[in-house]
Short mmCIF file of N, CA and C in Angstrom, two decimals:
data_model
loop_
_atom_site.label_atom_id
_atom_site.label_comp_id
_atom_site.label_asym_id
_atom_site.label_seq_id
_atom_site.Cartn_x
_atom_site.Cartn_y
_atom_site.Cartn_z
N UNK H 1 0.84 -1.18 0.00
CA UNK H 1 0.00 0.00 0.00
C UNK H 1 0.88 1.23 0.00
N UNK H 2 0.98 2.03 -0.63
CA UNK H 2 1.71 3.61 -0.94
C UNK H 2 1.23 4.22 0.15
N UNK H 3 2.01 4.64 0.72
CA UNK H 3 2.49 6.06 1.72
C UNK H 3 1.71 7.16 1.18
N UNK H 4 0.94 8.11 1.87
CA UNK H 4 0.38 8.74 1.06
C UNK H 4 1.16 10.08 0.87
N UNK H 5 2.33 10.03 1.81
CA UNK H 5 3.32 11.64 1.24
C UNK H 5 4.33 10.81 -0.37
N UNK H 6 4.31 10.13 -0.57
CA UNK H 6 5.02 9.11 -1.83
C UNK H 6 4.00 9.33 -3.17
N UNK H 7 2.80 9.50 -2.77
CA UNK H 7 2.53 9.29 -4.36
C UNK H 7 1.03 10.99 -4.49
N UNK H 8 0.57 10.71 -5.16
CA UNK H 8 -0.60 11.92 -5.43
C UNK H 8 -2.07 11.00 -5.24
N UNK H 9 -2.63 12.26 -5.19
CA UNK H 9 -4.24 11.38 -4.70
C UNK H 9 -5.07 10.59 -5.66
N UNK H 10 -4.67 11.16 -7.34
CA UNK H 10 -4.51 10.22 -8.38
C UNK H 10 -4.30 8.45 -8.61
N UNK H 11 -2.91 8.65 -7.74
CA UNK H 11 -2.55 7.55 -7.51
C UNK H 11 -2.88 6.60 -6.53
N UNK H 12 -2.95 7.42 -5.39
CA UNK H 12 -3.61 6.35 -4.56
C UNK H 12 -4.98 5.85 -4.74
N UNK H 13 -5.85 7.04 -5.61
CA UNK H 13 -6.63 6.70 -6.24
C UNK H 13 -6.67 5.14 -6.57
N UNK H 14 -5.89 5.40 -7.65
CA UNK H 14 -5.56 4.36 -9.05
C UNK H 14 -5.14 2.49 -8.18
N UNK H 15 -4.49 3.27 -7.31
CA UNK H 15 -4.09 1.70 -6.55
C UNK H 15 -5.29 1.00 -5.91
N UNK H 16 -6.04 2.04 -5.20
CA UNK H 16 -7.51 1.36 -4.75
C UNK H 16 -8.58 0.71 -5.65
N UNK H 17 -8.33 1.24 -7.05
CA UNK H 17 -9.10 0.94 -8.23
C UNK H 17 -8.49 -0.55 -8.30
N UNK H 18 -7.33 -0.74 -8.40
CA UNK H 18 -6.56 -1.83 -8.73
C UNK H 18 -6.88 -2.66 -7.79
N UNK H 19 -6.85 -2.39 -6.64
CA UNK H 19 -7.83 -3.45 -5.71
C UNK H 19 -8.97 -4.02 -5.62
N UNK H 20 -9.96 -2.86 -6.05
CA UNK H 20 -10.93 -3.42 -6.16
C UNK H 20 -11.09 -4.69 -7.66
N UNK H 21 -10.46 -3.99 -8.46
CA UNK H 21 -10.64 -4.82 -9.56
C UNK H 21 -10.28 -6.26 -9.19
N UNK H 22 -9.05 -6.29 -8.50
CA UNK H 22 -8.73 -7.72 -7.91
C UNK H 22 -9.46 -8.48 -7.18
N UNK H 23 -10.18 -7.60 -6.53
CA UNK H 23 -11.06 -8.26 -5.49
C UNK H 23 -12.22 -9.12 -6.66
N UNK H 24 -13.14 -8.13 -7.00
CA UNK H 24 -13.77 -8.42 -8.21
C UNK H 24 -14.14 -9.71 -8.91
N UNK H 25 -12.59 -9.49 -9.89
CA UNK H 25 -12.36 -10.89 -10.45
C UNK H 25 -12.22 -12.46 -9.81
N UNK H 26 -11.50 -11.84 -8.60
CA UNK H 26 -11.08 -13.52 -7.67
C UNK H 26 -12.19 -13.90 -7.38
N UNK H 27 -13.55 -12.80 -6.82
CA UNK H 27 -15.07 -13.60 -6.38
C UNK H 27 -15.46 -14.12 -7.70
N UNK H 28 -15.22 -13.56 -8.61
CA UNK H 28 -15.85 -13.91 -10.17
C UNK H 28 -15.63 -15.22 -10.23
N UNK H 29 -14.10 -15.52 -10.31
CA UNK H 29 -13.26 -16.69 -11.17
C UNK H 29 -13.23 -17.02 -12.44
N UNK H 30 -12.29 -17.72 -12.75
CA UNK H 30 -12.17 -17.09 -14.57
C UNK H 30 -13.39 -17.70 -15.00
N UNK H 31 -14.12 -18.65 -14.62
CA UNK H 31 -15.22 -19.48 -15.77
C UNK H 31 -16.14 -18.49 -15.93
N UNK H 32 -16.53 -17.06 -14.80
CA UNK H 32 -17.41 -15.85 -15.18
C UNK H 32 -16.75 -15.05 -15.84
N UNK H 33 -15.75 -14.93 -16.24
CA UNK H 33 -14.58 -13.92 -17.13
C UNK H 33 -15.66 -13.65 -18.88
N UNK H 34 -15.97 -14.63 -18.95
CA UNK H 34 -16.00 -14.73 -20.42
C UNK H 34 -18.19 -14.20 -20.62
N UNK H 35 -18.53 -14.80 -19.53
CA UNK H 35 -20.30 -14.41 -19.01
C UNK H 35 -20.40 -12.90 -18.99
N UNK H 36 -21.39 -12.15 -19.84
CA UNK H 36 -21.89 -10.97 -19.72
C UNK H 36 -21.96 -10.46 -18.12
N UNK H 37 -21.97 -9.50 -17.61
CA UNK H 37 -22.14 -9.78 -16.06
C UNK H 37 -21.32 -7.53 -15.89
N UNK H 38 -21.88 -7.38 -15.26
CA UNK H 38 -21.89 -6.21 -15.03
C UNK H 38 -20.69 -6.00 -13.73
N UNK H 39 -20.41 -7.08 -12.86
CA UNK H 39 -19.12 -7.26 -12.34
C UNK H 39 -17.69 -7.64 -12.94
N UNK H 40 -17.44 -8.07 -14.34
CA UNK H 40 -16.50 -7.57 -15.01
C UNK H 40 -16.19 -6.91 -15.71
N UNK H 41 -17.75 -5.91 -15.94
CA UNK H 41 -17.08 -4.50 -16.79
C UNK H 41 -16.68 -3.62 -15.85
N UNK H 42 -17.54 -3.56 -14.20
CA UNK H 42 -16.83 -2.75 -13.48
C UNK H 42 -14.88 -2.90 -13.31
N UNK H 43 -15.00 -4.59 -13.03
CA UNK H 43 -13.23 -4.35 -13.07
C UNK H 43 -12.69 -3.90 -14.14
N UNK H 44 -12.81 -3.92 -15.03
CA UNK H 44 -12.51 -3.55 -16.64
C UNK H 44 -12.17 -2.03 -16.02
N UNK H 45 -13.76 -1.09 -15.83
CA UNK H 45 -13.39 0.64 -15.36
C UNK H 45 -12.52 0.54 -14.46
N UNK H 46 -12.04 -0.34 -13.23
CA UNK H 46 -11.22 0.38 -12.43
C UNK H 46 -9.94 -0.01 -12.61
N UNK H 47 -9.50 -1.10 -13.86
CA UNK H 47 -8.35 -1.45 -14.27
C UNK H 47 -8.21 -0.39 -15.21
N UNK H 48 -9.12 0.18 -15.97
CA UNK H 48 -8.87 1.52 -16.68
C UNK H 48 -8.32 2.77 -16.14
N UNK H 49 -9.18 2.85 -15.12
CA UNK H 49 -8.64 3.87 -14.08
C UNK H 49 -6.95 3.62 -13.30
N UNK H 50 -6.66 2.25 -13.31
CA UNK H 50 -5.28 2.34 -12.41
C UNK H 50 -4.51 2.14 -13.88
N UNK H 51 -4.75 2.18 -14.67
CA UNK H 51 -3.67 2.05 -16.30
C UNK H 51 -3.63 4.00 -16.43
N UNK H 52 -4.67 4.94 -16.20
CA UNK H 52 -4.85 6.03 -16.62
C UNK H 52 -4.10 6.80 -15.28
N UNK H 53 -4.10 6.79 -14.29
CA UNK H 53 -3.94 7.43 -13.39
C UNK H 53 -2.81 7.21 -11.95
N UNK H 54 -2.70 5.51 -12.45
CA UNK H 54 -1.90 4.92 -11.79
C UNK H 54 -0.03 5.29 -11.24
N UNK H 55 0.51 4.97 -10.29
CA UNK H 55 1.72 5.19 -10.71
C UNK H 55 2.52 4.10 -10.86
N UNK H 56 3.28 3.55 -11.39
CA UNK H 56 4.22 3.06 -12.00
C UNK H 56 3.82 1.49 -12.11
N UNK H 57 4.27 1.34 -10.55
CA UNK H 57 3.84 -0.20 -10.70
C UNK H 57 2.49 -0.71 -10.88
N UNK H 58 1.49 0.29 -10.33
CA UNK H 58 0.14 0.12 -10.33
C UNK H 58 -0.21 0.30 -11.58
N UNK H 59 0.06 1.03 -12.42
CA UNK H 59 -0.28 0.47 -13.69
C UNK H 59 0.23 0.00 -14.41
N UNK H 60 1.62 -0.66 -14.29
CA UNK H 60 2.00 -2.40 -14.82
C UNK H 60 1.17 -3.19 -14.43
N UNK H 61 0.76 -3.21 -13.12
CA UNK H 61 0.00 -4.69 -12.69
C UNK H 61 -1.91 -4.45 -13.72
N UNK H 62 -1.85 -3.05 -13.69
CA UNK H 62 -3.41 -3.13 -14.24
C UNK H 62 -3.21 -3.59 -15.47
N UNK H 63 -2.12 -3.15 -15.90
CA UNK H 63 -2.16 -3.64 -17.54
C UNK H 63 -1.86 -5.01 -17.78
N UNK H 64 -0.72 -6.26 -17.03
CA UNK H 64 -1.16 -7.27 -17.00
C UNK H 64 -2.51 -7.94 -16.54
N UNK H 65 -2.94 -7.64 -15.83
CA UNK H 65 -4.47 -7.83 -15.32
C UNK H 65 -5.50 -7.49 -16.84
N UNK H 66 -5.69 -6.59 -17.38
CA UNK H 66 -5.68 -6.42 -18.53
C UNK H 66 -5.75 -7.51 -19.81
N UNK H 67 -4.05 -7.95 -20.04
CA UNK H 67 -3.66 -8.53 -20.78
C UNK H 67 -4.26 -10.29 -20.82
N UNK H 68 -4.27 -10.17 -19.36
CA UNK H 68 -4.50 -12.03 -18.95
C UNK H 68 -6.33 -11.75 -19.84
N UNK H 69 -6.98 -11.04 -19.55
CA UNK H 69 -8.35 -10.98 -19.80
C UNK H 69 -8.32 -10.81 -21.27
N UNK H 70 -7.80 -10.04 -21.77
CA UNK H 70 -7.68 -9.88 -23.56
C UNK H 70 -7.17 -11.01 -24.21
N UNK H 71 -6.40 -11.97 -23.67
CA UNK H 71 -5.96 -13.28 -24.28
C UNK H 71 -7.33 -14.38 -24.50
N UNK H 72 -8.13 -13.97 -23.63
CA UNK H 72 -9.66 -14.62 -23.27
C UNK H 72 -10.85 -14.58 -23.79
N UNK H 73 -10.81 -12.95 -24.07
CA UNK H 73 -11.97 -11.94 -24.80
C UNK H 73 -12.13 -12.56 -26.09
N UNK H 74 -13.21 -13.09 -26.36
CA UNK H 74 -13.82 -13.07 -27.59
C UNK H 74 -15.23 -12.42 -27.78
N UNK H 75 -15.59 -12.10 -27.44
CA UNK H 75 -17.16 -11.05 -27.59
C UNK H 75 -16.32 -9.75 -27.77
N UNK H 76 -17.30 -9.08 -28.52
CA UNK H 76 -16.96 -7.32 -28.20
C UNK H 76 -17.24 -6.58 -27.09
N UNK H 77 -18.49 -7.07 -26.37
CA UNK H 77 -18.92 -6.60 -25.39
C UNK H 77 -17.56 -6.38 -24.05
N UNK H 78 -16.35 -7.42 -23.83
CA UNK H 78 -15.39 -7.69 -23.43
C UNK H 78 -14.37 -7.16 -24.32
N UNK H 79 -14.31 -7.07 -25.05
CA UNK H 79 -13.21 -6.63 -26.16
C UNK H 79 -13.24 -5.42 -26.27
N UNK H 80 -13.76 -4.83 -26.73
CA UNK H 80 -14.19 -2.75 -26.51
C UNK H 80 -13.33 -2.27 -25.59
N UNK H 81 -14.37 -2.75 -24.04
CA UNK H 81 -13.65 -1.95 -23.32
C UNK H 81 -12.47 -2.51 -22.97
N UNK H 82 -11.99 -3.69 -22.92
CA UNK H 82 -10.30 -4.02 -22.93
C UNK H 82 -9.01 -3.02 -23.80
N UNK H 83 -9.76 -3.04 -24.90
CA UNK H 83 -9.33 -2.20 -25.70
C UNK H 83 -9.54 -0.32 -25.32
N UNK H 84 -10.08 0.11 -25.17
CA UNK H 84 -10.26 0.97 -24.08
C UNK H 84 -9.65 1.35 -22.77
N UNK H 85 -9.42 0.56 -22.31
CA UNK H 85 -8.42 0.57 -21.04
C UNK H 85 -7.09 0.64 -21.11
N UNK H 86 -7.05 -0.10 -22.13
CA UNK H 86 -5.50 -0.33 -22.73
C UNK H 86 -4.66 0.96 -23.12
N UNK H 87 -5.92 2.01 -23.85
CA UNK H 87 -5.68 2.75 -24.08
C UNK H 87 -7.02 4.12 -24.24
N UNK H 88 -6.98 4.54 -23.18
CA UNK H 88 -7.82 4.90 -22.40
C UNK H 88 -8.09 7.02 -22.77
N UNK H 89 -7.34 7.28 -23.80
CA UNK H 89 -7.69 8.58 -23.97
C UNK H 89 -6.74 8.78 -25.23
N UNK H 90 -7.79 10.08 -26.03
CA UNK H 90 -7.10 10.12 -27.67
C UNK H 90 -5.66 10.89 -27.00
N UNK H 91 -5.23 11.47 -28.61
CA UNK H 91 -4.00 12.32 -27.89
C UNK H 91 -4.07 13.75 -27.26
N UNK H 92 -5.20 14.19 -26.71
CA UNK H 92 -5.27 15.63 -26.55
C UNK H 92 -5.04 15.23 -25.12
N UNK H 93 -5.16 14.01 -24.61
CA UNK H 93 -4.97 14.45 -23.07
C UNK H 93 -3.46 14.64 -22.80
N UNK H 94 -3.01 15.35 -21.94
CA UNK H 94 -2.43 16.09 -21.62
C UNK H 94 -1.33 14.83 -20.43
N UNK H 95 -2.39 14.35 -20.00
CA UNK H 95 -1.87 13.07 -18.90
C UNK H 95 -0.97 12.19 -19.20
N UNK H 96 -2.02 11.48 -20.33
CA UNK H 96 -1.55 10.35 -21.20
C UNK H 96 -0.29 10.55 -22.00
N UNK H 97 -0.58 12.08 -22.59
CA UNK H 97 0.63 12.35 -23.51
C UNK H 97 2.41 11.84 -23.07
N UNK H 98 2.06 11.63 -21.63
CA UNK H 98 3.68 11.69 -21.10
C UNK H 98 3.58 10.34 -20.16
N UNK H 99 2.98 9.54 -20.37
CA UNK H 99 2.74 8.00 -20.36
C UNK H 99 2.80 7.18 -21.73
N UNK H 100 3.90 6.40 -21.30
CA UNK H 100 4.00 5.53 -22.71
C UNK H 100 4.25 4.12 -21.45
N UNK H 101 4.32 3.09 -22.76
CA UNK H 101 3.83 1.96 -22.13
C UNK H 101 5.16 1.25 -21.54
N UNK H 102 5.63 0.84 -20.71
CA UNK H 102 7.28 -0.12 -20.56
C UNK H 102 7.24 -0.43 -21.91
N UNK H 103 8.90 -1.01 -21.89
CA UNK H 103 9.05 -1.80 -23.11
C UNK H 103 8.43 -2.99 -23.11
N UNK H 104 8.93 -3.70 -21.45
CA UNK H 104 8.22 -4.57 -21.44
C UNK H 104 6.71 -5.11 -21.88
N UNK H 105 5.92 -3.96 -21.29
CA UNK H 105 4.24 -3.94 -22.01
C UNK H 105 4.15 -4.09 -23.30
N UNK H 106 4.84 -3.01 -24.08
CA UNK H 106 4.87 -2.86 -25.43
C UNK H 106 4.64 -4.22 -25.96
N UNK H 107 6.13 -4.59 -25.91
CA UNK H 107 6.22 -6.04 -26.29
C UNK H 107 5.29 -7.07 -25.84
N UNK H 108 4.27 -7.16 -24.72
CA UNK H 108 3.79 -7.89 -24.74
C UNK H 108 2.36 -7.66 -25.22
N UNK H 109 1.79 -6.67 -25.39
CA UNK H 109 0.76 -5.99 -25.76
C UNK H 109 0.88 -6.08 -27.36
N UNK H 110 2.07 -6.08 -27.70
CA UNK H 110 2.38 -6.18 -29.41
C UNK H 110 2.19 -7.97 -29.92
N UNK H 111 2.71 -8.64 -29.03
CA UNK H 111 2.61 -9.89 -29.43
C UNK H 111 1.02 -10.50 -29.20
N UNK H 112 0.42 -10.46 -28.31
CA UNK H 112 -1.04 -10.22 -28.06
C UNK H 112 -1.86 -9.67 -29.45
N UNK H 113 -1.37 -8.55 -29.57
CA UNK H 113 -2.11 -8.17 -31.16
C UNK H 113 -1.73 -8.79 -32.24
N UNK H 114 -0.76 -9.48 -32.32
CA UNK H 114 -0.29 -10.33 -33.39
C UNK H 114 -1.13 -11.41 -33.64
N UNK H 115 -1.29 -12.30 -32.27
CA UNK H 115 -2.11 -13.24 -31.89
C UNK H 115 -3.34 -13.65 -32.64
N UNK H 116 -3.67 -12.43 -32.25
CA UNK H 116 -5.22 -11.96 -32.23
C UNK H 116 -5.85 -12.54 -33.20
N UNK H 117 -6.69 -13.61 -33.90
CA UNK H 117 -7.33 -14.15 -35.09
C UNK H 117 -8.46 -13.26 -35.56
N UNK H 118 -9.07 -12.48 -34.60
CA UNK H 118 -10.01 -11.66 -35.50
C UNK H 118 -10.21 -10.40 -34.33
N UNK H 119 -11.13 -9.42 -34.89
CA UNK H 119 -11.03 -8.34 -34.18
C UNK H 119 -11.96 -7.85 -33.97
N UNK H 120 -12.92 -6.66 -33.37
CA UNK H 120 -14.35 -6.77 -33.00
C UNK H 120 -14.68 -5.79 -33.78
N UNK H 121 -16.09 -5.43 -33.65
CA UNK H 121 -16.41 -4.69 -34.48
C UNK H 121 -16.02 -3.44 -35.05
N UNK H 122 -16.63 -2.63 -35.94
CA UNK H 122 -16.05 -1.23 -36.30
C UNK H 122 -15.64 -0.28 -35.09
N UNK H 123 -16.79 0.03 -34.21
CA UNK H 123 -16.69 0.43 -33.09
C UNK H 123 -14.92 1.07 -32.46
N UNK H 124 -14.65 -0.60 -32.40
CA UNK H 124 -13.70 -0.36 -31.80
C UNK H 124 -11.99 -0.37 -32.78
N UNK H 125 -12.17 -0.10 -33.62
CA UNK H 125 -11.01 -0.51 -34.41
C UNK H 125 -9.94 1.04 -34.34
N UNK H 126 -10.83 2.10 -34.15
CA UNK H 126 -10.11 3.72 -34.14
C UNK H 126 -9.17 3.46 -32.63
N UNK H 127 -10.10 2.20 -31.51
CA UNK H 127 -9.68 2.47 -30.46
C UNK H 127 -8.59 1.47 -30.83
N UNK H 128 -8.53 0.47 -31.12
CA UNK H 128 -7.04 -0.23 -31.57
C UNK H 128 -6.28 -0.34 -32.35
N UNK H 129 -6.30 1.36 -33.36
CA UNK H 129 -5.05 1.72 -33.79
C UNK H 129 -4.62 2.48 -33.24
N UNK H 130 -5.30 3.01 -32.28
CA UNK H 130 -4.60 3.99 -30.85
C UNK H 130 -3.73 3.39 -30.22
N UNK H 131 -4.03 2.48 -30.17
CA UNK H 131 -3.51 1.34 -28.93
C UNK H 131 -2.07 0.35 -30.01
N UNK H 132 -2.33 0.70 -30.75
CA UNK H 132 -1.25 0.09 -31.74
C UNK H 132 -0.03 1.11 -31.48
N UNK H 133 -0.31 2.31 -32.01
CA UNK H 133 0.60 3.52 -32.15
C UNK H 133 0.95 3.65 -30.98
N UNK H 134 0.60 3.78 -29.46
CA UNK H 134 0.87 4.00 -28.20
C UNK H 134 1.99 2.99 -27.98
N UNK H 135 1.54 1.23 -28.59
CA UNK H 135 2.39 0.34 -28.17
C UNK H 135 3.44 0.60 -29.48
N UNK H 136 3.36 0.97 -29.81
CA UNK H 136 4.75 0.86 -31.40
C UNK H 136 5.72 1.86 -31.13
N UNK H 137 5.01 3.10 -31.20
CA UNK H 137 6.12 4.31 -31.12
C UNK H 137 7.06 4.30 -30.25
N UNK H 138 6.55 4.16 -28.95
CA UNK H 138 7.64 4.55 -28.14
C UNK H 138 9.26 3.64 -28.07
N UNK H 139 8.52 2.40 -28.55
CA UNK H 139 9.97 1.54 -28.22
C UNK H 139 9.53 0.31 -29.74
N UNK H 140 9.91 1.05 -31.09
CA UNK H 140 9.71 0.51 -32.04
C UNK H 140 10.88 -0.98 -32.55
N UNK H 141 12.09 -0.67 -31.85
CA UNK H 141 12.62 -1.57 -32.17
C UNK H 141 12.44 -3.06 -31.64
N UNK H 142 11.83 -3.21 -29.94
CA UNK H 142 11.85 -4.33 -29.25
C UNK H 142 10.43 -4.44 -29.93
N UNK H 143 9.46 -3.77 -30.41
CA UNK H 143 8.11 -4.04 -30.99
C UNK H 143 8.42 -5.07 -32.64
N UNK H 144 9.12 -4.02 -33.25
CA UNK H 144 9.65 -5.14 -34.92
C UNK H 144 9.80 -6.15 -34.39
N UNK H 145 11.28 -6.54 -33.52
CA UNK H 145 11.41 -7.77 -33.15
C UNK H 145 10.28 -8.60 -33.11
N UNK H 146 10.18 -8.19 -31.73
CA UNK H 146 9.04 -9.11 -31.24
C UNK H 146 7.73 -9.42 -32.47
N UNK H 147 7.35 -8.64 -33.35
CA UNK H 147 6.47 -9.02 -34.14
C UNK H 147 6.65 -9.66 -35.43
N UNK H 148 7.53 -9.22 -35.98
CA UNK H 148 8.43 -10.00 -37.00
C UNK H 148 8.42 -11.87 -36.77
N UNK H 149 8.21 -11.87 -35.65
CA UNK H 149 8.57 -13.53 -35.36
C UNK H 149 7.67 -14.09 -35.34
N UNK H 150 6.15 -13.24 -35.43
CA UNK H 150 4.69 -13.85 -35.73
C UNK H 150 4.33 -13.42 -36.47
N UNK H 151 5.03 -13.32 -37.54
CA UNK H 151 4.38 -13.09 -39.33
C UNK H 151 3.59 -14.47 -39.22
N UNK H 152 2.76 -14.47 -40.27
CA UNK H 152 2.02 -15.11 -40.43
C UNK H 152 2.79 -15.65 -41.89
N UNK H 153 3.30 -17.10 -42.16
CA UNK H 153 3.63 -17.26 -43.53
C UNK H 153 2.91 -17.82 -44.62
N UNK H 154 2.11 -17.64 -44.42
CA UNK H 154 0.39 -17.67 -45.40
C UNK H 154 -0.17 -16.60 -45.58
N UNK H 155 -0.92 -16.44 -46.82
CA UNK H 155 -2.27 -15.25 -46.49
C UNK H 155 -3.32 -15.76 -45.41
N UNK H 156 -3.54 -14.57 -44.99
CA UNK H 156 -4.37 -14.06 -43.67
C UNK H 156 -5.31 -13.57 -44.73
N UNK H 157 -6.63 -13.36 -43.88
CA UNK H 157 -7.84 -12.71 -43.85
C UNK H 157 -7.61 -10.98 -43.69
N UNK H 158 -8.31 -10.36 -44.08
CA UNK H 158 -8.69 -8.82 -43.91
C UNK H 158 -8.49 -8.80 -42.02
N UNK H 159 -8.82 -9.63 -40.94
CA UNK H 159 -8.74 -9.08 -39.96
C UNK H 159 -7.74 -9.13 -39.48
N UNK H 160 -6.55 -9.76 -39.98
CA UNK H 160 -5.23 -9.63 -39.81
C UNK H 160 -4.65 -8.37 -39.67
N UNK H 161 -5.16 -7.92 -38.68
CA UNK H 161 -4.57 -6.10 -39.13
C UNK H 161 -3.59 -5.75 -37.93
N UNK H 162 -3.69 -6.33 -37.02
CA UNK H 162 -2.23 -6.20 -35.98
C UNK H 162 -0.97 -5.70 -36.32
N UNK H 163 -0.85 -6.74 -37.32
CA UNK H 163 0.87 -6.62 -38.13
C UNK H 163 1.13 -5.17 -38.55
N UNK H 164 -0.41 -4.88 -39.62
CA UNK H 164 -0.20 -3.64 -40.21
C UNK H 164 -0.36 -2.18 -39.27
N UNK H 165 -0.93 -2.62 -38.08
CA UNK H 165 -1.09 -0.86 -37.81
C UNK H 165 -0.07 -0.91 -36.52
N UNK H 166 0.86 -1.97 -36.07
CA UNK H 166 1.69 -1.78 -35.55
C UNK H 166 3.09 -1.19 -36.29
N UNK H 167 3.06 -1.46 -37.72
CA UNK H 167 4.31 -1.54 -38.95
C UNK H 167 4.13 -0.18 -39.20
N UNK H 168 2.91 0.35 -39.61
CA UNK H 168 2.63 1.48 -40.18
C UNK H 168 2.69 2.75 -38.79
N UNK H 169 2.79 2.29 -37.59
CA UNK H 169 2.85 3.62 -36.99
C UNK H 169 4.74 3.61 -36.79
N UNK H 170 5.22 2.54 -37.02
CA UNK H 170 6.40 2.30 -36.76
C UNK H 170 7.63 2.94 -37.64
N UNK H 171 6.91 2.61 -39.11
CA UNK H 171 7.29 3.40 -40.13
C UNK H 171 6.99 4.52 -40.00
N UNK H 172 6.54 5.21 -40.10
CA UNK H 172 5.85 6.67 -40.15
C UNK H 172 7.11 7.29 -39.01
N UNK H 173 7.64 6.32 -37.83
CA UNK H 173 8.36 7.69 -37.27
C UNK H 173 9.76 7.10 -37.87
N UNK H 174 10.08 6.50 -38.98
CA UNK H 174 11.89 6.25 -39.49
C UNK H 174 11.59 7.02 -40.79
N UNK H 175 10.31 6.79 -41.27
CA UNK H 175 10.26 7.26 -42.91
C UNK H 175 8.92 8.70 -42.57
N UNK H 176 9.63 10.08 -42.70
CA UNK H 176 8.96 10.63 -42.78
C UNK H 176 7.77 10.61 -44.15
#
């Protein structure tokens, strides 16, 4: 638990969010993870909230917490706001602007989208090329790597789009 002269009220905020979300899920257990249920979109908001507001470690752990659930998500209803949380405001905020993701995240948030066999509806696709560019830019080289090694060596389907909007925000900052 953070000291409260150590962090801002934001944060301690963000860590209580992160608790509750934990709490949450463990009464849930994963076999309700995947069930419509209005107790895992709340953890969803307060894992959003400790990814947005969090400090450091508290929003590493939200964003693995996060990640374990997006490996799972197949509905949109679950998928949206995962995607959402992940990346939780366009670029005008001011907050976000000076939050980028670990490398570590990156990379694992990049390989996750690689993964991915299909993607949810229109809805959410503006929100996961946000979430592409957030995870690409900042640390583009451990991102190539890491994605390069899950090319796909067949044609893919149209929803194969991971590869491309991680490549294309990647390019854009070597090739003006």
């Amino acid at each position: 638990q953070p000291d409260e002269g150590e962090f801002s009220d934001e944060e301690i905020e963000a860590e209580k969010e992160m608790r509750n979300a934990e709490s949450l899920l463990e009464e849930l257990g994963p076999d309700h993870y995947m069930k419509r249920n209005e107790e895992v979109l709340e953890a969803l908001q307060s894992l959003a909230r400790a990814v947005h507001d969090g400090h450091t470690d508290t929003r590493e752990a939200a964003i693995d917490s996060l990640l374990l659930l997006f490996q799972v998500a197949e509905e949109d209803w679950l998928l949206n706001p995962l995607l959402e949380a992940l990346a939780p405001c366009e670029d005008e905020c001011s907050h976000c602007e000076s939050r980028e993701f670990s490398k570590h995240s990156a990379v694992k948030i990049a390989r996750l989208l690689m993964l991915r066999p299909t993607w949810p509806d229109e809805y959410a696709k503006s929100t996961l090329a946000r979430l592409c560019r957030k995870v690409a830019e900042p640390h583009p080289n451990p991102v190539v790597e890491a994605i390069f090694k899950l090319v796909p060596r067949k044609p893919v389907d149209a929803d194969f789009l991971g590869f491309f909007w991680l490549v294309q925000h990647i390019g854009q900052k070597f090739v003006p």
